[in-house]
Coordinates of C-alpha atoms (C1' of nucleotides) in Angstrom, one line a residue:
Chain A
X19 CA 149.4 90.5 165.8
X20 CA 147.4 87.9 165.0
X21 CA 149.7 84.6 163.5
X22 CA 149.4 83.3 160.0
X23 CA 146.7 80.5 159.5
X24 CA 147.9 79.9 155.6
X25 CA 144.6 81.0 154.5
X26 CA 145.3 82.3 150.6
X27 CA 143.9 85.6 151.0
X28 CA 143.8 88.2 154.1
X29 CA 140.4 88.5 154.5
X30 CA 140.0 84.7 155.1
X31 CA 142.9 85.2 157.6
X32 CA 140.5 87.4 159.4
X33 CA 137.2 85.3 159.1
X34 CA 139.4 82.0 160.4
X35 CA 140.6 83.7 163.6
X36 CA 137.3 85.5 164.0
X37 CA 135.3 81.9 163.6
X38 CA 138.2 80.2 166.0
X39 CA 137.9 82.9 168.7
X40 CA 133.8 82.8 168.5
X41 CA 134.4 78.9 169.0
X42 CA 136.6 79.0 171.9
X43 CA 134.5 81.5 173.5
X44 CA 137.0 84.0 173.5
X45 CA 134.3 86.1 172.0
X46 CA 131.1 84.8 173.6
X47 CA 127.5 84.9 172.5
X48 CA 126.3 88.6 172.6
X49 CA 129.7 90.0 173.3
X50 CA 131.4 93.0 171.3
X51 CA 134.4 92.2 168.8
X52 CA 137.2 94.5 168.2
X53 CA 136.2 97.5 166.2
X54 CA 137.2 97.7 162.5
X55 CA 140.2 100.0 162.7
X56 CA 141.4 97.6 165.8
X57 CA 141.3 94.6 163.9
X58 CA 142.2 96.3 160.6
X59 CA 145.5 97.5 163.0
X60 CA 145.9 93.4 164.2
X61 CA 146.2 92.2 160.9
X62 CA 147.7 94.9 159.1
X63 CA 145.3 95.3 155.9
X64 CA 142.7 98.0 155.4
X65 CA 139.3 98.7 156.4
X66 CA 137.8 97.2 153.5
X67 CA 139.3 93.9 153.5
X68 CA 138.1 93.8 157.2
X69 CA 134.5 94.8 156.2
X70 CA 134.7 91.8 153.8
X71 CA 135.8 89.2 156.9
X72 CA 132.9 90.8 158.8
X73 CA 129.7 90.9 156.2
X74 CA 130.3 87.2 155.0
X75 CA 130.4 86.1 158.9
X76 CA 127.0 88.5 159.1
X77 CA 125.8 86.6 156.1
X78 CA 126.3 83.5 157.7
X79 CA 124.0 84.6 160.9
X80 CA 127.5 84.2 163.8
X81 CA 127.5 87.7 163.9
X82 CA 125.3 90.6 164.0
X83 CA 126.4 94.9 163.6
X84 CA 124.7 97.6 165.1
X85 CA 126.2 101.1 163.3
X86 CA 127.7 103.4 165.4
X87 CA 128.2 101.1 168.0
X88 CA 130.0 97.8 167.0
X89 CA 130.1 93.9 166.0
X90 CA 128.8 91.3 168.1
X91 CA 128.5 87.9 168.5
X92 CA 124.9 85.9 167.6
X93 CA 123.2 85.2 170.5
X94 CA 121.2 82.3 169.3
X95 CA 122.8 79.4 168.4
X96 CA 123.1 78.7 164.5
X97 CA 120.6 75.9 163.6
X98 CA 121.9 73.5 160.0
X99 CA 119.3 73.6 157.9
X100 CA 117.8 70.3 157.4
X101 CA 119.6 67.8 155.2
X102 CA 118.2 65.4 152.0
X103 CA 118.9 62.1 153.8
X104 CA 116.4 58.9 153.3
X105 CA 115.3 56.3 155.8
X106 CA 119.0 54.4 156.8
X107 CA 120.8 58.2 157.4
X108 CA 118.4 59.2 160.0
X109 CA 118.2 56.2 161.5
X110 CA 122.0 56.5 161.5
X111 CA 121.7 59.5 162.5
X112 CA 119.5 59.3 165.5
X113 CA 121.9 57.1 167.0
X114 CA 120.5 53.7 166.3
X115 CA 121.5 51.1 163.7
X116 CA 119.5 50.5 160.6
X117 CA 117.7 47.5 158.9
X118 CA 115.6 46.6 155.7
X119 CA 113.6 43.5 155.6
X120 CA 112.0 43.3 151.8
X121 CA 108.4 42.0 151.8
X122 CA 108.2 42.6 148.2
X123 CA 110.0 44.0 144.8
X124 CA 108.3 44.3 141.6
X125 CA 108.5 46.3 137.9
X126 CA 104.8 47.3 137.7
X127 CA 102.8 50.1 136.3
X128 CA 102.3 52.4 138.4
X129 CA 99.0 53.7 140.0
X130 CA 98.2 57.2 139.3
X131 CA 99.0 58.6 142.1
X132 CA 102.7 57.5 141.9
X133 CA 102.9 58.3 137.7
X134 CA 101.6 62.1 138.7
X135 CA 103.9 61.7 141.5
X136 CA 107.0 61.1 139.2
X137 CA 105.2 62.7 135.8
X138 CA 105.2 59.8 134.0
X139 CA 103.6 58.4 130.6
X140 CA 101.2 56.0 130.8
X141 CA 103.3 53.2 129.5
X142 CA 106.3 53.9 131.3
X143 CA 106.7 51.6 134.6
X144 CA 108.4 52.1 138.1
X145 CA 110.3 49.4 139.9
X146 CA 108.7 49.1 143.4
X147 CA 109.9 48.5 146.7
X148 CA 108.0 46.8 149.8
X149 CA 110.2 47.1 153.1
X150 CA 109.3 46.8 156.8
X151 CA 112.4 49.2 157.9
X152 CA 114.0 48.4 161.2
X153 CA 115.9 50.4 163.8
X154 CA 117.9 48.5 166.1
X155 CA 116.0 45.6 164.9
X156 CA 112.3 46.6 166.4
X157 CA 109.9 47.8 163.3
X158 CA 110.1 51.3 162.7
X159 CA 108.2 51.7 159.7
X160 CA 107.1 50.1 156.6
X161 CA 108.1 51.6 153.4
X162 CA 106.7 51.9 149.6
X163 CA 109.4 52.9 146.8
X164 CA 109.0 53.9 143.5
X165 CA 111.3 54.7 140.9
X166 CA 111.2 55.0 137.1
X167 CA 113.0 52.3 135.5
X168 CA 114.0 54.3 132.3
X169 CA 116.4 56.6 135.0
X170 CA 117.4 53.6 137.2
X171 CA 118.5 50.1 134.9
X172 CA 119.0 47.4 136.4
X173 CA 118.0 48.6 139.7
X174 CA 117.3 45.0 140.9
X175 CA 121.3 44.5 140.7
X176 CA 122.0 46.5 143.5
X177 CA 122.4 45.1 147.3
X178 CA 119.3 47.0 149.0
X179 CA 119.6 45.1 152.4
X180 CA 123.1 46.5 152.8
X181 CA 123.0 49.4 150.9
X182 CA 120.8 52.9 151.2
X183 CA 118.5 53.5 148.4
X184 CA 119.9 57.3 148.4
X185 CA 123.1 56.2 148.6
X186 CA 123.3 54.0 145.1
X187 CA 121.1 56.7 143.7
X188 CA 124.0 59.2 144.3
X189 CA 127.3 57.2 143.7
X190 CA 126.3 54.2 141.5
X191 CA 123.8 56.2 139.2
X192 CA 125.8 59.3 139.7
X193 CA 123.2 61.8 140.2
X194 CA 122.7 64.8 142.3
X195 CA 120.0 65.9 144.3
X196 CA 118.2 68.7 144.5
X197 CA 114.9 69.1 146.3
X198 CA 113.0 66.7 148.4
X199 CA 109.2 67.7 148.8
X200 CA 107.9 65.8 151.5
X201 CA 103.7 65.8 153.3
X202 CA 103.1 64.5 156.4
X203 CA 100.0 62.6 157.1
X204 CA 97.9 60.7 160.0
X205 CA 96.6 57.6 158.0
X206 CA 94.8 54.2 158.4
X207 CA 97.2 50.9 158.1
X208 CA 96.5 48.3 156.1
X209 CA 95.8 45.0 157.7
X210 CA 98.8 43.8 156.5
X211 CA 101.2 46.7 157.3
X212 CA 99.3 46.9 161.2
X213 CA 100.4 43.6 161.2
X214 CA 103.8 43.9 160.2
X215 CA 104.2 47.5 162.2
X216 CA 102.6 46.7 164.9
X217 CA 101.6 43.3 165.7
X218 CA 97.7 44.3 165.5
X219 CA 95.1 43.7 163.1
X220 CA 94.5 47.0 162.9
X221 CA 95.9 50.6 163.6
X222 CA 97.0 54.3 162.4
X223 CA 100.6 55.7 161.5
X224 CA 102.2 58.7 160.6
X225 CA 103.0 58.9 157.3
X226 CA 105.5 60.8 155.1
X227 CA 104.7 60.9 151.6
X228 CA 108.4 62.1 149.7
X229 CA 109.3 62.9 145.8
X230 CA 113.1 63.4 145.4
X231 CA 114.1 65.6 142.7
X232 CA 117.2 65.8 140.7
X233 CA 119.8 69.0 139.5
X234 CA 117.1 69.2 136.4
X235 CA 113.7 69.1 138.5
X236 CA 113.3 65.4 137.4
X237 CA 111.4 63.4 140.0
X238 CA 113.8 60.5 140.9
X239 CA 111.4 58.6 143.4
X240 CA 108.4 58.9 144.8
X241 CA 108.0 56.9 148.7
X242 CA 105.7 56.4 151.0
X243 CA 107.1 56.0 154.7
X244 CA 104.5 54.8 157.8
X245 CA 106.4 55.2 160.7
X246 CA 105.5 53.5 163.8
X247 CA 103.1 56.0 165.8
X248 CA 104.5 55.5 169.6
X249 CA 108.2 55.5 168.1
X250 CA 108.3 57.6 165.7
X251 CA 107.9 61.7 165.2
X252 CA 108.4 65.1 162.7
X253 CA 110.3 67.9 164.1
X254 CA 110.3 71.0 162.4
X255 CA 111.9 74.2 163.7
X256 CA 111.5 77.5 162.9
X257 CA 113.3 80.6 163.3
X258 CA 112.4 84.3 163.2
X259 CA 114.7 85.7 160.7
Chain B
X24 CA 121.1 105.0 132.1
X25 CA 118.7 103.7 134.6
X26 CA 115.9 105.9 136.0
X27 CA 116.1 107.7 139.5
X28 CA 113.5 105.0 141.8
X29 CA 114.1 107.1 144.8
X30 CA 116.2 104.5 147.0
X31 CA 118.7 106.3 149.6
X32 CA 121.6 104.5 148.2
X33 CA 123.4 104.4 145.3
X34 CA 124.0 100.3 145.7
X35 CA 120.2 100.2 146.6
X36 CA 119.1 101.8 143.2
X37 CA 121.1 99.1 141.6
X38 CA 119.7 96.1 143.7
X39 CA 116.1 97.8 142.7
X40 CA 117.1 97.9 139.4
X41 CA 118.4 93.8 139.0
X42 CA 115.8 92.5 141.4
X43 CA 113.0 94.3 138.9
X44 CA 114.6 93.2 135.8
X45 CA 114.8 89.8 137.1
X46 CA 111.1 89.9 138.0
X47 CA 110.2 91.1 134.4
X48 CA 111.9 88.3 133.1
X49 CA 114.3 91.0 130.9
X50 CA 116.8 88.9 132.6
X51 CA 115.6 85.2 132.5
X52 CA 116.8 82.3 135.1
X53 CA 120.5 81.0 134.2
X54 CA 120.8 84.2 132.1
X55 CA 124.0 86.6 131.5
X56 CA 123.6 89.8 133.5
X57 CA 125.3 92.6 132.4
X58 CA 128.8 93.0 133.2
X59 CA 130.4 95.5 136.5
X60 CA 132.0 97.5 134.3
X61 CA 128.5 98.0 131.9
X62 CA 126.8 98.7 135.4
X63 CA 129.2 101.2 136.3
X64 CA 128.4 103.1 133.0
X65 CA 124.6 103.0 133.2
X66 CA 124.7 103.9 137.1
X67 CA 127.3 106.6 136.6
X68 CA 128.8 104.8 139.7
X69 CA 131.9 103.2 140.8
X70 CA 132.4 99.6 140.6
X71 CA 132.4 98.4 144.4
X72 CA 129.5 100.1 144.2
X73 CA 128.2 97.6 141.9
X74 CA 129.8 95.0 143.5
X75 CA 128.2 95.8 147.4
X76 CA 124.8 95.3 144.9
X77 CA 125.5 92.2 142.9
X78 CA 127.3 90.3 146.2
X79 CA 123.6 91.4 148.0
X80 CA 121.7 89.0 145.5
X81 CA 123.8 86.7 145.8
X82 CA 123.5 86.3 149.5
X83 CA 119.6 86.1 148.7
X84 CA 120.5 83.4 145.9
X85 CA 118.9 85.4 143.4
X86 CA 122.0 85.3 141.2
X87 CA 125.4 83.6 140.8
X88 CA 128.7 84.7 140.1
X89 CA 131.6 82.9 138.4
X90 CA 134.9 84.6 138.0
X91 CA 136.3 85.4 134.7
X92 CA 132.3 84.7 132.9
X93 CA 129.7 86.9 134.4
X94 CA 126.8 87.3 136.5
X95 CA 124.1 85.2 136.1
X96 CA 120.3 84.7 137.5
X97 CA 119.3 81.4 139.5
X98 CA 117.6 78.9 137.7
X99 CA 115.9 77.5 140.3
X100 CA 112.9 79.1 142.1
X101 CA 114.0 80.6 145.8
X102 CA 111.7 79.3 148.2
X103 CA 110.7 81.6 150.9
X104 CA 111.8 80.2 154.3
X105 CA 108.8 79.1 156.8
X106 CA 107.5 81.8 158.9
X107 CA 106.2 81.6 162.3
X108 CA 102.9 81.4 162.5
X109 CA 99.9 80.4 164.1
X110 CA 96.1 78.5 163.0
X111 CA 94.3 81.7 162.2
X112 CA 97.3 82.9 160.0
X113 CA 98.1 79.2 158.4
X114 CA 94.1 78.9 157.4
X115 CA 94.2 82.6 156.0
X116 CA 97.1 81.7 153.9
X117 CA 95.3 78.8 152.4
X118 CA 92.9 80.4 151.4
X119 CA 90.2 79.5 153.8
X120 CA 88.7 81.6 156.5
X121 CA 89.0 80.8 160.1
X122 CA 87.1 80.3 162.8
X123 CA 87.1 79.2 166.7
X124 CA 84.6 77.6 169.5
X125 CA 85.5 78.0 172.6
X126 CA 84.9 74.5 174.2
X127 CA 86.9 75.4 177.8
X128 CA 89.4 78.7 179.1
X129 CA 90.8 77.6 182.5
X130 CA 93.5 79.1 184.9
X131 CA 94.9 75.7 185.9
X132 CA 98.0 74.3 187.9
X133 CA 99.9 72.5 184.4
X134 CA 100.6 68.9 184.0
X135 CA 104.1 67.5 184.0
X136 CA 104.4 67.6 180.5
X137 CA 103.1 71.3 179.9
X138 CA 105.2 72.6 183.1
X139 CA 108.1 71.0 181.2
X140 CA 107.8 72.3 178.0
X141 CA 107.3 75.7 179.0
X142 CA 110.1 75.8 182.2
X143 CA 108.0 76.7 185.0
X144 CA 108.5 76.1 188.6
X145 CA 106.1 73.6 190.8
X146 CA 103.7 76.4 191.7
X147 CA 103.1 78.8 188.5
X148 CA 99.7 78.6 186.8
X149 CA 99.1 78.6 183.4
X150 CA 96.0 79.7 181.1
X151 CA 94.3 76.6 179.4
X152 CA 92.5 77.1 176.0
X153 CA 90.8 74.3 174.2
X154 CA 89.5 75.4 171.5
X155 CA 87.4 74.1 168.2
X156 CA 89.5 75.3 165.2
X157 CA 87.3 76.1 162.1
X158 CA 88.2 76.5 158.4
X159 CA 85.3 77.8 156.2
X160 CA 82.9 76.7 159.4
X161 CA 84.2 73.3 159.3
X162 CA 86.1 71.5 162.0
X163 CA 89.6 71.3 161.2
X164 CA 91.2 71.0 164.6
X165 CA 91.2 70.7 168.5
X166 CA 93.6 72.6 169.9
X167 CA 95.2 73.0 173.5
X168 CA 96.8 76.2 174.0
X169 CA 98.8 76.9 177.3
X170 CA 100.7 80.2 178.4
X171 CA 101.8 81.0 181.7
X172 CA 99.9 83.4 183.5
X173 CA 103.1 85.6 185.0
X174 CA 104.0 86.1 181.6
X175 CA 100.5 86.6 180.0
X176 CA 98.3 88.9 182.7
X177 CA 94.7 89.4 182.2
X178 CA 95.0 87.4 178.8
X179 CA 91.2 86.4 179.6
X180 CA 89.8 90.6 179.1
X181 CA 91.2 89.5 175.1
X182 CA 88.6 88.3 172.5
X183 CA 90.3 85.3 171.4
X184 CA 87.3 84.9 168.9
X185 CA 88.2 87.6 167.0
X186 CA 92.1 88.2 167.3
X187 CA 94.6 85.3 167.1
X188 CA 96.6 84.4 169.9
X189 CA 99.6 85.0 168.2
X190 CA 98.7 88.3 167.2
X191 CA 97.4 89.2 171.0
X192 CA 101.2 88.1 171.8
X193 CA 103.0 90.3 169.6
X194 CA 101.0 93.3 169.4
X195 CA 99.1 93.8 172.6
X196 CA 101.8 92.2 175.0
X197 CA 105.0 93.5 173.0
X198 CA 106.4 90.3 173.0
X199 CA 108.6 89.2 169.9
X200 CA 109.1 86.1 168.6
X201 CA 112.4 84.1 167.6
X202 CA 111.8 80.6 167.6
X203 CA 109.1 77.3 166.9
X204 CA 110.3 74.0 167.5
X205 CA 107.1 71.7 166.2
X206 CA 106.6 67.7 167.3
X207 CA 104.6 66.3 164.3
X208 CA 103.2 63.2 166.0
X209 CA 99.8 60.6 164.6
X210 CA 97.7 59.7 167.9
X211 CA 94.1 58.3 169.3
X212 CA 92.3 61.3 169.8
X213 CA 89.9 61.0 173.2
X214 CA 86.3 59.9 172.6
X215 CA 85.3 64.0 172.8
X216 CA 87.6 65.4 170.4
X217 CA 86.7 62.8 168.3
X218 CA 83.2 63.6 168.8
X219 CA 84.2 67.4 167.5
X220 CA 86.3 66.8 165.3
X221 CA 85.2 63.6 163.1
X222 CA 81.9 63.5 164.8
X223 CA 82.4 60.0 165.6
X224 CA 83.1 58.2 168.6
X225 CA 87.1 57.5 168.2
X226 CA 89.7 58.2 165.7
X227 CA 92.7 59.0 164.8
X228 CA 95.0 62.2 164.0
X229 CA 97.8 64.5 163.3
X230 CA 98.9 65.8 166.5
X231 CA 101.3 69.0 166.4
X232 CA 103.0 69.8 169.1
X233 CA 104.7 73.3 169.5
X234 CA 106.5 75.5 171.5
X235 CA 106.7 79.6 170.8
X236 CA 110.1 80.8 172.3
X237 CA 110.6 84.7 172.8
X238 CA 113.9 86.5 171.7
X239 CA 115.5 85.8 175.2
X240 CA 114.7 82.1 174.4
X241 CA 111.9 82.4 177.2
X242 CA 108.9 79.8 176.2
X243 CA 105.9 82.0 175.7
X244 CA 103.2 79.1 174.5
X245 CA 103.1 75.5 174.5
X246 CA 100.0 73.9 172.4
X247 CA 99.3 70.8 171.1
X248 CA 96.8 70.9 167.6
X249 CA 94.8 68.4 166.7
X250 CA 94.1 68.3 162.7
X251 CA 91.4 66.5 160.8
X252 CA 93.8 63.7 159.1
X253 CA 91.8 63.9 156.0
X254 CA 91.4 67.4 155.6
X255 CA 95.5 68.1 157.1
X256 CA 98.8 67.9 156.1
X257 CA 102.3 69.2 156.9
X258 CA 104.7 70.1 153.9
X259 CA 108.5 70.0 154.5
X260 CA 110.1 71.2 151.6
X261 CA 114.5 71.1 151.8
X262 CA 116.5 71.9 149.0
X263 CA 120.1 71.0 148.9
X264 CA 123.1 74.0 149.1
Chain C
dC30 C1' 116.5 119.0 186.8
dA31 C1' 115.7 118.6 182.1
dT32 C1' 116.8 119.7 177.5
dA33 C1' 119.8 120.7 173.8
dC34 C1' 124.2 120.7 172.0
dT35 C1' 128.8 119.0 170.9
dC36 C1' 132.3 115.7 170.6
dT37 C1' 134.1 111.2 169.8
dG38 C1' 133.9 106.6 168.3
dT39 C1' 131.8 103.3 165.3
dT40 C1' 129.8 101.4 161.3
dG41 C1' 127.7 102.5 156.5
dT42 C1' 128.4 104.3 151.8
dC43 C1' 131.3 105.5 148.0
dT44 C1' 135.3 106.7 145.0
dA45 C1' 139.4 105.6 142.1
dT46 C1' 142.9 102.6 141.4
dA47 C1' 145.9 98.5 141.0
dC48 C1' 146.8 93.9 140.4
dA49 C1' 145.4 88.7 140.6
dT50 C1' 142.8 84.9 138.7
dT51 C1' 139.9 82.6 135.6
dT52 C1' 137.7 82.0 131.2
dT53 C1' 137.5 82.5 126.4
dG54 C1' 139.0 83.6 122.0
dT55 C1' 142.8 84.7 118.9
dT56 C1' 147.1 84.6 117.1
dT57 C1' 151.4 82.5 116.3
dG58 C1' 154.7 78.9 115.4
dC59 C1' 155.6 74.4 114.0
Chain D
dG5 C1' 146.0 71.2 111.4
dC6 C1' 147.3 71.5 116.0
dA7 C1' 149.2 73.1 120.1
dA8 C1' 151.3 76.7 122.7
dA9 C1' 151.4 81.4 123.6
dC10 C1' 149.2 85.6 124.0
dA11 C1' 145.4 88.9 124.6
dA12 C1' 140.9 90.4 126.0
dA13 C1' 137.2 90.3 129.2
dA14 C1' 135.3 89.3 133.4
dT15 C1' 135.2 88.7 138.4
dG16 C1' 138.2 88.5 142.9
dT17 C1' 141.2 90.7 146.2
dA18 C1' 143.1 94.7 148.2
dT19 C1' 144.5 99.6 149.2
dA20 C1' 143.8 104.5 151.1
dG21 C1' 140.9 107.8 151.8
dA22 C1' 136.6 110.7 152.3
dC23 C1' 132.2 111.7 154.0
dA24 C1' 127.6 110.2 156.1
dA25 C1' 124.8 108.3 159.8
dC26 C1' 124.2 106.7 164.1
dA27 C1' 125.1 105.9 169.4
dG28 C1' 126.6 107.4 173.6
dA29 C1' 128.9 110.3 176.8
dG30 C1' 129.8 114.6 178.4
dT31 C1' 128.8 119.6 178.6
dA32 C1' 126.4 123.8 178.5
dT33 C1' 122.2 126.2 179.1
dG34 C1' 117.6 127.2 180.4

DNA sequence: CATACTCTGTTGTCTATACATTTTGTTTGC
DNA sequence: GCAAACAAAATGTATAGACAACAGAGTATG
């Protein structure tokens, strides 16, 4: 008999000691589970509360059922899909510490690039951030921000050395994310971001070009990210479904 | 009442039935659906029945559900997940046809990094491509295939002209796919791929780096692609849960 | 030996019903 | 008029059972 977890509702009993015995590898990768009337017997409930336990753990990819002969346990290990997180999170992240020096910080209009970018009027202007980004204090990329003034006031206010951009967009401006549409590039530095990268006159970079969307599929902010070639790289993984 | 569309299922006529109306707009995004119990009535079925339909689209994310007010269909667009795929398929997709030269096709001892990437021991050979990627008879790449050759035999009697690799894999060798992981990287090409690909003497480019892994998590191809940075990009698209 | 058949166990589909929970609108009482 | 109470509508949880479809083992038959 399988002991009360004070989940609300029985088929969440089930899920929680199915989850906790595929954790502890009671049940290990590729291994059968009880069968429906077993575990329907363990718990006490019928088939069809059992059947719900099962399907949402199928729906969730930890388990897999074959008819006519059982339930088994995933054999490939679940992958999290990848997260909206900007520059200081994946630093974080990645296990090193993050840094911000600004080179420069203006309310300009923007080029037309960034207004298609963030599908601006031609009047309307962007403030604009210039940071060489640091992680664990060695130059890791150099950064362009742009975000509409009209959706962020008084930007200029906030801290940005000690604070993520993403971060103030989220709990000081209060709104939620929703899509982040990001192109990866092999470009030509700038003399002055070589410089400031890499030490050279001269030089290429990976760049990530970004455009953050909100809840209502308004562009938030456009960025342009030039990571440091030898230190920095894009991994993307993809599974067979 | 709904018209016979010849599905096995009762549940599966339903699912038809939403996912068309949904595609014909009859039911617009963020849209009430009609109730269970209305569903029932035109089906001439019982309501789990309905139910096993309705909680199928929402594990796609077609619609939502909220207790106590109805049904309702996604507002925002579901974006198919990225498939696995190789050059020949990627370029088709766009749009563009493609197109190889063979510049070299060697049975070689690997290097470190190769032997690494795809687990071999000290004395296993590998197949070497390096081939000239075309897109509408333009250079868009330079890429380095490798597969070991216990895994691949006689991959050399295939016209990898005319069939792509990955196809060769899956349908001539039986082997299935389940995983990608991709290195997005910017790097000096070599004074002859430069000479291919830009058709200058050096340059820069976006390097991708990938490994194919079989369902038993065995690696079946490690290459490394070379794109044309002006005429490439990777898109990562991630939308939030 | 090989094939076909049957039997058993398992998951898949489906019914009919009951009650719980949440949302929303309506009515009632003050 | 306003707030509380009630009612109606909708989805969520749960039961007990029936039959279908599939897999695998064992058995019978040629």
């Amino acid at each position: 008999m399988a002991t009360y977890t004070g989940e609300k509702h029985a088929y969440l009993e089930v899920e929680k000691f199915l989850r906790d015995s595929i954790d502890n590898r009671m049940y290990s990768p590729g291994s059968l589970l009880p069968t429906e009337k077993s575990l329907c017997e363990m718990f006490g409930v019928s088939r069809m509360t059992i059947r719900q336990a099962l399907n949402n753990l199928v729906n969730e990819k930890i388990i897999f059922r074959i008819r006519g002969k059982g339930s088994f346990v995933s054999n490939v290990m679940i992958e999290k899909p990848p997260v909206i997180q900007g520059f200081t999170d994946e630093i974080t992240s990645m296990g090193m510490r993050p840094g911000s020096e600004m080179i420069s910080f203006d309310r300009i209009v923007p080029s037309e690039g960034v207004r298609a970018a963030l599908q601006l009027n031609a009047d309307e202007m962007v403030y604009c951030f210039h940071r060489l980004r640091l992680a664990d204090d060695a130059p890791m990329a150099v950064e362009y921000s742009y975000l509409p003034t009209k959706l962020f006031p008084n930007l200029d206010r906030f801290n940005l050395m000690e604070n993520s951009l993403y971060g103030i967009i989220k709990h000081q401006y209060h709104v939620q994310f929703s899509f982040l549409a990001q192109q990866v590039r092999a470009v030509k530095l700038t003399r002055a971001d070589a410089q400031r990268l890499l030490g050279t006159g001269s030089g290429f970079s990976l760049q990530v070009s970004r455009t953050l969307y909100s809840i209502s599929n308004l562009p938030l902010e456009y960025s342009q990210t030039l990571y440091h070639p030898s230190k920095y790289s894009v991994n993307i993984n993809i599974a067979q479904d």
